[in-house]
mmCIF file of C-alpha atoms in Angstrom:
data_model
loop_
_atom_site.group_PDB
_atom_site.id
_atom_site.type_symbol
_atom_site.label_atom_id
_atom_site.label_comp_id
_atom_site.label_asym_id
_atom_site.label_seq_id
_atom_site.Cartn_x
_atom_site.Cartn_y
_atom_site.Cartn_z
ATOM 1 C CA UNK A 30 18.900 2.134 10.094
ATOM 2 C CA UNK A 31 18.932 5.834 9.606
ATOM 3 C CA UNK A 32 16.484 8.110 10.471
ATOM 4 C CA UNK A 33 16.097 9.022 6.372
ATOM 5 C CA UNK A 34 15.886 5.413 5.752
ATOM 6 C CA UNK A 35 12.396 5.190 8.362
ATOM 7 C CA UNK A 36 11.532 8.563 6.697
ATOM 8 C CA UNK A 37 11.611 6.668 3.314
ATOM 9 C CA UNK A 38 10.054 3.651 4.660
ATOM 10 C CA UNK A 39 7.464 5.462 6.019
ATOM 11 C CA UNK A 40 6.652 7.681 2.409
ATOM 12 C CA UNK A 41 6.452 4.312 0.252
ATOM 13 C CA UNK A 42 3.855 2.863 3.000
ATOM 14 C CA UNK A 43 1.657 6.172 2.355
ATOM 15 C CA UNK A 44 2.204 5.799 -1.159
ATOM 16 C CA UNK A 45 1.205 2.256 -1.363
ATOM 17 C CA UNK A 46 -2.024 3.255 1.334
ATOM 18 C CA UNK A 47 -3.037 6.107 -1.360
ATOM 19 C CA UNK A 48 -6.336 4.530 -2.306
ATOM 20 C CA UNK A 49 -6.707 2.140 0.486
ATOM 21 C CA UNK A 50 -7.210 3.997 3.067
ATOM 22 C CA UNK A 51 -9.703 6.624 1.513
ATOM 23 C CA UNK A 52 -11.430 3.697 0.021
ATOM 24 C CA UNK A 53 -14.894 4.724 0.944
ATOM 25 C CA UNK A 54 -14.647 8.287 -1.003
ATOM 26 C CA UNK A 55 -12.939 6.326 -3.951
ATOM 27 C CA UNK A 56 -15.671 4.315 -4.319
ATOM 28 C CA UNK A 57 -18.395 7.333 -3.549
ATOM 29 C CA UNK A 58 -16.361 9.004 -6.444
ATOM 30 C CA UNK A 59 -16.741 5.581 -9.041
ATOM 31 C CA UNK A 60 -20.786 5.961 -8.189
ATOM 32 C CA UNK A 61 -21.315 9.862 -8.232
ATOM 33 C CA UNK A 62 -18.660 10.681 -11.080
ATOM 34 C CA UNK A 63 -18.404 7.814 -13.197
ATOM 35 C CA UNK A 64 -21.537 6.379 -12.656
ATOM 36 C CA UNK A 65 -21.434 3.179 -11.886
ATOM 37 C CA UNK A 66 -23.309 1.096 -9.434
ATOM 38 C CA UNK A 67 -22.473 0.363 -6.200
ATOM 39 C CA UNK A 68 -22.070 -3.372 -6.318
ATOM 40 C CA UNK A 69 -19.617 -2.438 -9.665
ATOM 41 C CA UNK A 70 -17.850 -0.068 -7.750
ATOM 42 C CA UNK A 71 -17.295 -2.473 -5.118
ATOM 43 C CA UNK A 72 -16.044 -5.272 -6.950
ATOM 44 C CA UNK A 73 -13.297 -1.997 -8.642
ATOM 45 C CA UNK A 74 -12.380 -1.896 -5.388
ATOM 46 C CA UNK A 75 -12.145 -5.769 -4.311
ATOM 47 C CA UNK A 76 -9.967 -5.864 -7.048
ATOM 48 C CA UNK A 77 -7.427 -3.549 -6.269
ATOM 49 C CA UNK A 78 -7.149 -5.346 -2.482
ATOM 50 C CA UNK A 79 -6.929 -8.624 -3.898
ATOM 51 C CA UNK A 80 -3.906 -6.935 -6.205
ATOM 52 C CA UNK A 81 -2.399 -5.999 -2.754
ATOM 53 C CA UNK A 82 -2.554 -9.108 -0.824
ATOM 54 C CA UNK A 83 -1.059 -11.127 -3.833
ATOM 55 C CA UNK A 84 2.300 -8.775 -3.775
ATOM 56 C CA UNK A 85 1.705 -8.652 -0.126
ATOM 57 C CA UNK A 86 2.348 -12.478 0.234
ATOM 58 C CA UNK A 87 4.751 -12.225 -3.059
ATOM 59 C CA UNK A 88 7.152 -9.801 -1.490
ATOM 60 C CA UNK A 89 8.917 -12.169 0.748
ATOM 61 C CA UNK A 90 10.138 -13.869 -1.624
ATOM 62 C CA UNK A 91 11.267 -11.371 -3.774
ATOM 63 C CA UNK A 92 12.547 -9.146 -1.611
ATOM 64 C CA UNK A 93 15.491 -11.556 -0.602
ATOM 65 C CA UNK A 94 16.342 -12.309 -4.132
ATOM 66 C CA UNK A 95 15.852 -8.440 -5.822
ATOM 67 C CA UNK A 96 17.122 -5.073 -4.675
ATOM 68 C CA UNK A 97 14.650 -3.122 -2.612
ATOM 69 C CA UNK A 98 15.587 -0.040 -4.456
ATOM 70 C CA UNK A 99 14.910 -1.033 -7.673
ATOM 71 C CA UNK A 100 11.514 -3.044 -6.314
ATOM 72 C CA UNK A 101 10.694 0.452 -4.848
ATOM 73 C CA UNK A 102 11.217 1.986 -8.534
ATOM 74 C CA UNK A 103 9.228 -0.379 -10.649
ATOM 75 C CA UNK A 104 6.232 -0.225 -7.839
ATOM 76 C CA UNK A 105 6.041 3.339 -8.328
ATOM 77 C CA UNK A 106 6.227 3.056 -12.022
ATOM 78 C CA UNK A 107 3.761 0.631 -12.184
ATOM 79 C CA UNK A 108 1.127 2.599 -9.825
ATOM 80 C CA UNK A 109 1.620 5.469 -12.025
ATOM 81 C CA UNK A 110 0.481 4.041 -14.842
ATOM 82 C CA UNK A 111 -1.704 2.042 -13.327
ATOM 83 C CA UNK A 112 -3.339 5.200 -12.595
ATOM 84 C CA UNK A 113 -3.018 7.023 -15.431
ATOM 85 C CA UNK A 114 -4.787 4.221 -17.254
ATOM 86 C CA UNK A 115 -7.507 4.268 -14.523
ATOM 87 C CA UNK A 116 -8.463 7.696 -15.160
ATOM 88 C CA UNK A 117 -8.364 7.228 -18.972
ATOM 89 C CA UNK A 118 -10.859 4.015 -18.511
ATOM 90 C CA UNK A 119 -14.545 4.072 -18.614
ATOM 91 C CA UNK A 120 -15.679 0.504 -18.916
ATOM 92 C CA UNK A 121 -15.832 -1.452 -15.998
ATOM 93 C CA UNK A 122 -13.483 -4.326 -16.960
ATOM 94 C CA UNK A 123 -11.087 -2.198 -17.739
ATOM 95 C CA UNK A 124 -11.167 0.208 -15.258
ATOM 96 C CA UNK A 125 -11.440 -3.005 -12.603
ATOM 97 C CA UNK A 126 -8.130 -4.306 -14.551
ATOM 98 C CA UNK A 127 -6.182 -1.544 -14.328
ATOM 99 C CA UNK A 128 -6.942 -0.999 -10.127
ATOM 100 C CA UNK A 129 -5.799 -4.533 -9.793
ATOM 101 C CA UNK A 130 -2.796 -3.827 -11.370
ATOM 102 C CA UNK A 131 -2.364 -0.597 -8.868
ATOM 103 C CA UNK A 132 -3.113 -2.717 -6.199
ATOM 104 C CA UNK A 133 -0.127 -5.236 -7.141
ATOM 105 C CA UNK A 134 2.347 -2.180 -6.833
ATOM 106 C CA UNK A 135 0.361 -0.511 -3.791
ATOM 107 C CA UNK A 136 1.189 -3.871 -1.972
ATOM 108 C CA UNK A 137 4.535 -3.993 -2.928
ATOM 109 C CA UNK A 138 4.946 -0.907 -1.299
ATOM 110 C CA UNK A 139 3.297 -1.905 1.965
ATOM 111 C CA UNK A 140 5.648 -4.732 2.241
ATOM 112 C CA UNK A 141 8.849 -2.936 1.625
ATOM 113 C CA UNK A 142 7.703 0.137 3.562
ATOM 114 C CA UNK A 143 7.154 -2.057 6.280
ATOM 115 C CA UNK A 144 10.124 -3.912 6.060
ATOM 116 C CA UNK A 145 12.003 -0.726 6.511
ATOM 117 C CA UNK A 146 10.339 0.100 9.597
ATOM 118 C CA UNK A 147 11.152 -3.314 11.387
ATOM 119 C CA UNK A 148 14.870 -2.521 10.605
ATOM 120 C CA UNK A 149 14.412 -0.050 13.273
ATOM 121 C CA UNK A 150 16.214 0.113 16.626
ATOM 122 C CA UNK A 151 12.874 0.777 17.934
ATOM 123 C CA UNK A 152 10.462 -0.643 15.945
ATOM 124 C CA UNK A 153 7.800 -0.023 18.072
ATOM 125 C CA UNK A 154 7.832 3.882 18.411
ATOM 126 C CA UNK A 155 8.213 3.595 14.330
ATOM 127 C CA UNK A 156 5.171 1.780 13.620
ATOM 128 C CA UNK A 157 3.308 4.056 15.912
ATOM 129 C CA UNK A 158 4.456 6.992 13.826
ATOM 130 C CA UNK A 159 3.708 5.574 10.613
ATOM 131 C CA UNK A 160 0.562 4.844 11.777
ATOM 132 C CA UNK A 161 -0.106 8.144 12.623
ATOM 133 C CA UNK A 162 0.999 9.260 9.071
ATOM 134 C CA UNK A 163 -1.533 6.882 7.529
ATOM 135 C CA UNK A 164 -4.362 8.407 9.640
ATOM 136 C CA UNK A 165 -3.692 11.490 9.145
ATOM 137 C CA UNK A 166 -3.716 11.299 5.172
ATOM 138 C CA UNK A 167 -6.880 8.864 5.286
ATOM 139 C CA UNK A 168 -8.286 12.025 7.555
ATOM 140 C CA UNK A 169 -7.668 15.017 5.225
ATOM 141 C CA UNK A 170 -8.390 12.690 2.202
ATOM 142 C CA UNK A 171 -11.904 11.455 3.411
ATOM 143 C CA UNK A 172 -12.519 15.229 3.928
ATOM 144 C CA UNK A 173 -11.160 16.362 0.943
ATOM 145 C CA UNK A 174 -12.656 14.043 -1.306
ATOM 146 C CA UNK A 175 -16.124 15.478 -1.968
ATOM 147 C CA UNK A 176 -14.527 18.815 -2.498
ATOM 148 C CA UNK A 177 -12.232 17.167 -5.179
ATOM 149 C CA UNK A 178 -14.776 15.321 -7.064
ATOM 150 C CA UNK A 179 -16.652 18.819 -7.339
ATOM 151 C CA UNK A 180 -13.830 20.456 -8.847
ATOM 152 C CA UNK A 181 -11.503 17.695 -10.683
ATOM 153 C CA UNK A 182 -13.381 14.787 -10.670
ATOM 154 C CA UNK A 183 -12.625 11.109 -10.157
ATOM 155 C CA UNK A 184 -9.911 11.918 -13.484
ATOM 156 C CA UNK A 185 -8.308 14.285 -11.435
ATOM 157 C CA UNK A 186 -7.999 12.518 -8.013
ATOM 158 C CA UNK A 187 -6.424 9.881 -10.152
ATOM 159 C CA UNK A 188 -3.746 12.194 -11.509
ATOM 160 C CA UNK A 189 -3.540 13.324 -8.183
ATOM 161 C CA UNK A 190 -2.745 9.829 -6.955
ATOM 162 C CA UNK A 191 -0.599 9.065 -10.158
ATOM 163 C CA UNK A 192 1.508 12.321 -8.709
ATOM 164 C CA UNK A 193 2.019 10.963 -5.171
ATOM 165 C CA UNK A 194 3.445 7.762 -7.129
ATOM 166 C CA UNK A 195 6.045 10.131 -8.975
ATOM 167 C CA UNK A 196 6.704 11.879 -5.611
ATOM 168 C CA UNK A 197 8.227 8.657 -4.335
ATOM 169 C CA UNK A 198 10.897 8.840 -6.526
ATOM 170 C CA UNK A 199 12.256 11.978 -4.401
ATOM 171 C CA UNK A 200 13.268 8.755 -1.517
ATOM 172 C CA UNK A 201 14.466 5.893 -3.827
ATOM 173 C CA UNK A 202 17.742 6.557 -3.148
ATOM 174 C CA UNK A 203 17.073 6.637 0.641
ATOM 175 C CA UNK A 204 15.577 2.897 0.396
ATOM 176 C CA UNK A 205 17.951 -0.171 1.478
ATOM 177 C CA UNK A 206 19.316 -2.619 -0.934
ATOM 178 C CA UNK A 207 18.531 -6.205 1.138
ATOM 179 C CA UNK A 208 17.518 -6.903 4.506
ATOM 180 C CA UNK A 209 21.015 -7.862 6.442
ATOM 181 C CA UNK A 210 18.745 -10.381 8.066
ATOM 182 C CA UNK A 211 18.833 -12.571 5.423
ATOM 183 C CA UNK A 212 22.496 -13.257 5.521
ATOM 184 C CA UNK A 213 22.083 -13.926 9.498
ATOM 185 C CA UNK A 214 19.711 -16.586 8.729
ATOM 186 C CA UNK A 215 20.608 -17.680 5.151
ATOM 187 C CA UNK A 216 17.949 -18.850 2.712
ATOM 188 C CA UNK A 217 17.760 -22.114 3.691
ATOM 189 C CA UNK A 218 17.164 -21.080 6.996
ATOM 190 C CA UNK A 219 13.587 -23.881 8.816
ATOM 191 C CA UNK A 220 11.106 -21.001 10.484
ATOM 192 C CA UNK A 221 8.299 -22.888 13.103
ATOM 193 C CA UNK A 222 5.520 -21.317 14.191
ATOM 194 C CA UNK A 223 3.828 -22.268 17.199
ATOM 195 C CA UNK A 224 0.536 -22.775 17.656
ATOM 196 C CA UNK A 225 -0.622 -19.327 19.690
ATOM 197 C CA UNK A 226 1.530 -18.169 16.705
ATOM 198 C CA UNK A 227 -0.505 -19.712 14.306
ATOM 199 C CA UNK A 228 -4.158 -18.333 15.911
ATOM 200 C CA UNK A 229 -2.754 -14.834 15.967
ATOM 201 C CA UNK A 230 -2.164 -14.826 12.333
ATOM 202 C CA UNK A 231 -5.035 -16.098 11.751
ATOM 203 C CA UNK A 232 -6.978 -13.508 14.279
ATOM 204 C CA UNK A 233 -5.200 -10.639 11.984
ATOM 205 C CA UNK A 234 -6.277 -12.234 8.504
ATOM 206 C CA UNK A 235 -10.255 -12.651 10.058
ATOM 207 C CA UNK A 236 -9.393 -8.752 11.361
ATOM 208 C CA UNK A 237 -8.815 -7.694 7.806
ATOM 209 C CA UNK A 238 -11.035 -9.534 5.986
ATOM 210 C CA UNK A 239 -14.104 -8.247 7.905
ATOM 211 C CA UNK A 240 -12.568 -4.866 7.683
ATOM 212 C CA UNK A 241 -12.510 -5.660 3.514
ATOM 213 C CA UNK A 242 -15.883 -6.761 3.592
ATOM 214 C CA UNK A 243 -17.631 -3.753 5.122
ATOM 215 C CA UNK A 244 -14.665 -0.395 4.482
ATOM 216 C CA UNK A 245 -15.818 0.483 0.908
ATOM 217 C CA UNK A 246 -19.062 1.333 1.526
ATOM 218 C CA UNK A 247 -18.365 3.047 5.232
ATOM 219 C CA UNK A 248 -19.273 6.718 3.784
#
């Protein structure tokens, strides 16, 4: 895999992060621009994560059967909308239907983004740089937040999100079709997990769950 290819990889996982990872000022923004309680905020929020971990667990299976390219495209397209319709929306419900819908295509993202990465020759070094990337955005976004709700409010930090979406376009074409794996291993391929296996997955979904719980309302 290219170093483009991880460049690409690494801009959909960003993309797909965009609201995630500044979470706590997205939700500060719901209460102090749109009004809305906190527990209503929260529950705007829950819904877009919940959007993510469905595609999340989805994306295996569709990424063997779909090209990643166009997957890529009609993620974007989706979270763009799914924006654009969030910053239109006042009530609750809808606004709260429209994030879950952004969270579908955010976690598509995630998956292929990641996917990308593990193509790597050093997967390792990767991950720590795309980690780094995510940081750094969640950094300057956190801080920029309050100065953006001043001046564009919660509308405009949604077109600004619904931009990043479009910006993604730029490295469709820089995306892989398939995984090669998949032809190594073919579909019908039996996958065992051991037990230490097992606890370690199930040590990651405890990690992220309490991290769910308690990240929305950390600012």
């Amino acid at each position: 895999t290219g170093k483009l290819e991880l460049l690409a990889g690494m801009a959909i996982v960003v993309i797909g992060m965009q609201m995630f990872i500044i979470q706590p000022g997205f939700v500060g923004g719901l209460v102090s621009d749109r009004g809305l309680a906190e527990p209503v905020a929260g529950l705007i929020a829950s819904a877009e994560m919940f959007g993510m971990a469905a595609t999340t667990i989805l994306a295996a299976a569709l990424s063997s059967r779909i090209d990643w390219r166009w997957l890529t495209g009609g993620a974007l397209l989706t979270l763009i909308l799914a924006n654009g319709a969030s910053a239109l929306l006042a009530a609750p419900l809808g606004l709260g239907i429209a994030r879950a819908v952004a969270g579908l295509a955010a976690g598509l993202l995630l998956s292929l983004g990641y996917a990308v990465i593990g193509r790597a020759s050093n997967p390792d070094r990767w991950f720590g740089y795309l980690i780094m990337a995510v940081l750094l955005y969640g950094a300057a976004g956190l801080f920029l937040m309050p100065s953006l709700l001043a001046s564009i409010g919660m509308t405009g930090v949604l077109g600004l999100f619904a931009a990043m979406a479009a910006a993604g376009f730029l490295v469709v074409s820089r995306i892989p079709r398939s995984d090669p794996g998949k032809a190594k291993y073919g579909s019908g391929a039996q996958w065992h997990l051991s037990g230490r296996a097992w606890s370690c997955l199930a040590a990651v979904l405890a990690f992220f769950l309490g991290q769910g719980v308690v990240w929305a309302f950390l600012v």
